[in-house]
Amino acid sequence: MLTSSLRMLRTFGFAALMATTTIGGAMAQTEAAANPDTVVATVGDEVITEGDLTFAAEDMAQDLAQMPPEERRAFLVRILIDMKVMSKAARDAGMDQTEVFAQRQKYLEERALRRAYFNEAIAGAVTEEAARAEYDAFVAQFQPEDEVRASHILVETEERANELKTEIDNGADFAELARENSIDPGAANGGDLGFFGQGMMVQPFEEAAFALAEPGDVSAPVQSQFGWHIIKLEEKRQSAPPTFEQVAPQIQNQLLMRSFSEKVDALMAGVEINIEDAELKAKFDAQEAAEAGAAAEVDAAGEPAAQ
């Protein structure tokens, strides 16, 4: 879990980068017709433009994600007003002439350039066409598996299960008995469990459910760690791949990580890195190795997991 999180954080630089794509993108669509040079507000002799709002939305993406959409624009204007007033005060106090400020400015400049490169050269490669091509490849190699839709009645004792099975054999309504007797949380809907495949249920239950031949067949009582089940087969089918819309976000994330890895690996080729502190270098190397392993696992899987 830690390895996956570290790799994701490095891919996106920080958690806000993906939020930037959604929040900033949503704001850009809202203001699609706006000119970035359009003045939104003035603070003394300073102006706040639509372009300023866009940049602020990128920086404040995580905060904006917690806020109702209709409140975001006013919030950003408030932030930018504070920024104009406080930055003027800082300049008046000579804070922009310090060595610390120069270091911070260099860091912020490189962060901004990293973001620009990420958006244009890395994220820009993750198009809908690329995602659909990845999805088509997944569908082409998808192997359908048997699935069943079953209902069940769960009771605590074998004796009670046998009594209910006798009632069913004598024509009692299965769903009604489930609603009246089952201790399972799904009893209210007649015990219907929906569709499931192999490996999704506890073994004794699963074996009994898949052993039923025709819709309407009812099993003998089956014991699991939860109690005694009576299972009714409702439907059988072959599994189908998820729709593109269901897995598009996951595919896009996979493509984004792949694009990031390819671009950064190319940029790092031939670059010499020296970390002075031995302990820090050991931790750095361990993270690099863990990320490489995680990337290999993702590439080997090569398919969306969302079903």
XYZ file of C-alpha atoms in Angstrom, residues 104-293:
190
model
C 11.919 30.141 -2.453
C 11.364 31.954 -5.743
C 13.641 29.515 -7.560
C 11.795 26.563 -6.032
C 8.389 27.986 -7.000
C 9.614 28.702 -10.534
C 10.802 25.114 -10.976
C 7.574 23.778 -9.473
C 5.575 25.852 -11.952
C 7.714 24.589 -14.839
C 7.326 21.001 -13.612
C 3.562 21.464 -13.564
C 3.587 22.971 -17.051
C 5.664 20.061 -18.369
C 3.431 17.553 -16.598
C 0.257 19.080 -18.051
C 1.522 19.456 -21.602
C 4.035 16.663 -22.191
C 2.730 13.964 -19.817
C -0.968 14.455 -19.074
C -1.450 15.840 -22.578
C -0.581 12.411 -23.977
C -3.504 10.804 -22.110
C -6.230 11.461 -24.655
C -9.645 9.836 -24.933
C -8.407 8.115 -28.084
C -5.498 6.586 -26.148
C -7.825 5.484 -23.348
C -10.270 3.895 -25.800
C -7.423 2.069 -27.544
C -6.316 0.690 -24.167
C -9.896 -0.335 -23.407
C -10.276 -2.041 -26.799
C -7.109 -4.053 -26.128
C -8.500 -5.068 -22.746
C -11.830 -6.159 -24.261
C -10.033 -8.132 -26.979
C -8.278 -10.313 -24.415
C -11.187 -10.469 -21.940
C -12.106 -14.057 -21.021
C -15.796 -14.485 -20.044
C -16.468 -16.493 -16.893
C -19.576 -18.143 -15.486
C -21.683 -16.007 -13.176
C -24.857 -16.826 -11.299
C -27.541 -14.749 -9.688
C -28.839 -16.414 -6.560
C -31.050 -15.751 -3.581
C -30.596 -17.321 -0.191
C -32.158 -17.792 3.203
C -29.717 -17.742 6.124
C -30.675 -19.231 9.491
C -28.727 -20.240 12.570
C -29.516 -23.978 12.794
C -29.672 -26.935 10.447
C -33.022 -27.926 11.952
C -34.609 -24.597 10.972
C -33.020 -24.772 7.518
C -34.533 -28.223 6.937
C -37.959 -26.990 8.023
C -37.817 -24.094 5.565
C -36.558 -26.338 2.765
C -39.581 -28.579 3.306
C -41.892 -25.568 3.063
C -40.222 -24.532 -0.204
C -40.539 -28.055 -1.607
C -44.223 -27.884 -0.761
C -44.702 -24.709 -2.770
C -43.988 -21.868 -0.313
C -42.685 -18.631 -1.841
C -38.885 -18.477 -1.446
C -38.647 -14.680 -1.342
C -41.383 -14.391 1.255
C -39.718 -16.995 3.471
C -36.433 -15.103 3.121
C -38.034 -11.849 4.221
C -39.679 -13.530 7.209
C -36.877 -15.822 8.374
C -33.448 -14.940 6.995
C -30.941 -13.309 9.337
C -28.949 -11.958 6.384
C -29.060 -8.154 5.825
C -30.372 -8.785 2.297
C -33.503 -10.492 3.597
C -35.635 -7.420 2.890
C -35.240 -7.922 -0.875
C -36.126 -11.607 -0.731
C -32.546 -12.714 -0.181
C -31.444 -11.720 -3.691
C -27.627 -11.535 -3.843
C -27.348 -10.357 -7.439
C -24.769 -11.799 -9.822
C -21.440 -13.143 -8.594
C -18.574 -15.161 -10.033
C -16.141 -17.751 -8.788
C -14.128 -16.667 -5.770
C -16.573 -14.016 -4.591
C -18.425 -16.056 -1.973
C -17.354 -18.392 0.835
C -16.442 -21.799 -0.554
C -19.325 -24.046 0.677
C -21.898 -21.495 -0.423
C -20.231 -20.921 -3.786
C -19.938 -24.635 -4.563
C -23.619 -25.195 -3.839
C -24.732 -22.172 -5.862
C -22.735 -23.115 -8.967
C -23.852 -26.741 -8.682
C -27.494 -25.762 -9.263
C -28.413 -26.566 -12.849
C -31.509 -24.567 -13.804
C -33.078 -21.291 -12.710
C -35.554 -22.052 -9.956
C -33.531 -24.945 -8.510
C -33.122 -24.824 -4.724
C -30.224 -26.372 -2.812
C -30.301 -28.544 0.270
C -29.200 -26.665 3.406
C -25.513 -25.698 3.219
C -23.384 -24.716 6.208
C -20.842 -21.874 6.230
C -19.243 -19.869 8.997
C -22.289 -17.595 8.888
C -24.894 -20.278 9.499
C -27.096 -22.490 7.328
C -28.059 -21.388 3.817
C -30.808 -22.443 1.434
C -29.874 -21.219 -2.050
C -32.126 -20.599 -5.032
C -30.645 -20.157 -8.515
C -32.217 -17.184 -10.272
C -30.127 -16.789 -13.447
C -26.944 -17.936 -15.150
C -24.825 -15.911 -17.541
C -21.336 -15.305 -18.878
C -19.514 -12.293 -17.462
C -19.017 -9.291 -19.734
C -16.292 -6.658 -19.633
C -17.169 -3.384 -17.913
C -18.185 -0.512 -20.156
C -15.635 2.081 -21.162
C -17.371 4.666 -18.985
C -17.055 2.419 -15.917
C -13.293 1.991 -16.222
C -12.252 5.172 -18.036
C -10.889 6.918 -14.904
C -8.769 3.881 -14.000
C -7.476 3.511 -17.563
C -6.589 7.206 -17.651
C -4.672 6.869 -14.376
C -2.788 3.852 -15.734
C -1.917 5.736 -18.917
C -0.881 8.763 -16.882
C 1.503 6.711 -14.745
C 2.893 5.035 -17.844
C 3.399 8.370 -19.608
C 5.056 9.786 -16.493
C 7.433 6.836 -16.170
C 8.411 6.898 -19.835
C 9.011 10.649 -19.937
C 10.918 10.803 -16.651
C 13.021 7.749 -17.497
C 13.985 9.392 -20.790
C 14.817 12.673 -19.051
C 16.883 10.888 -16.389
C 18.974 8.921 -18.894
C 22.595 9.895 -18.420
C 21.876 12.265 -15.524
C 24.228 11.692 -12.604
C 22.626 11.864 -9.155
C 24.635 12.062 -5.956
C 22.956 11.987 -2.525
C 25.481 12.867 0.176
C 23.762 11.392 3.229
C 24.187 7.586 3.226
C 21.007 6.894 5.199
C 18.938 9.172 2.984
C 20.451 7.567 -0.126
C 19.536 4.087 1.167
C 15.913 5.154 1.686
C 15.852 6.876 -1.701
C 17.201 3.760 -3.446
C 14.678 1.555 -1.607
C 11.803 3.738 -2.777
C 13.124 3.734 -6.343
C 13.314 -0.059 -6.317
C 9.839 -0.378 -4.818
C 8.386 1.985 -7.434
C 10.052 0.036 -10.229
C 8.546 -3.177 -8.890
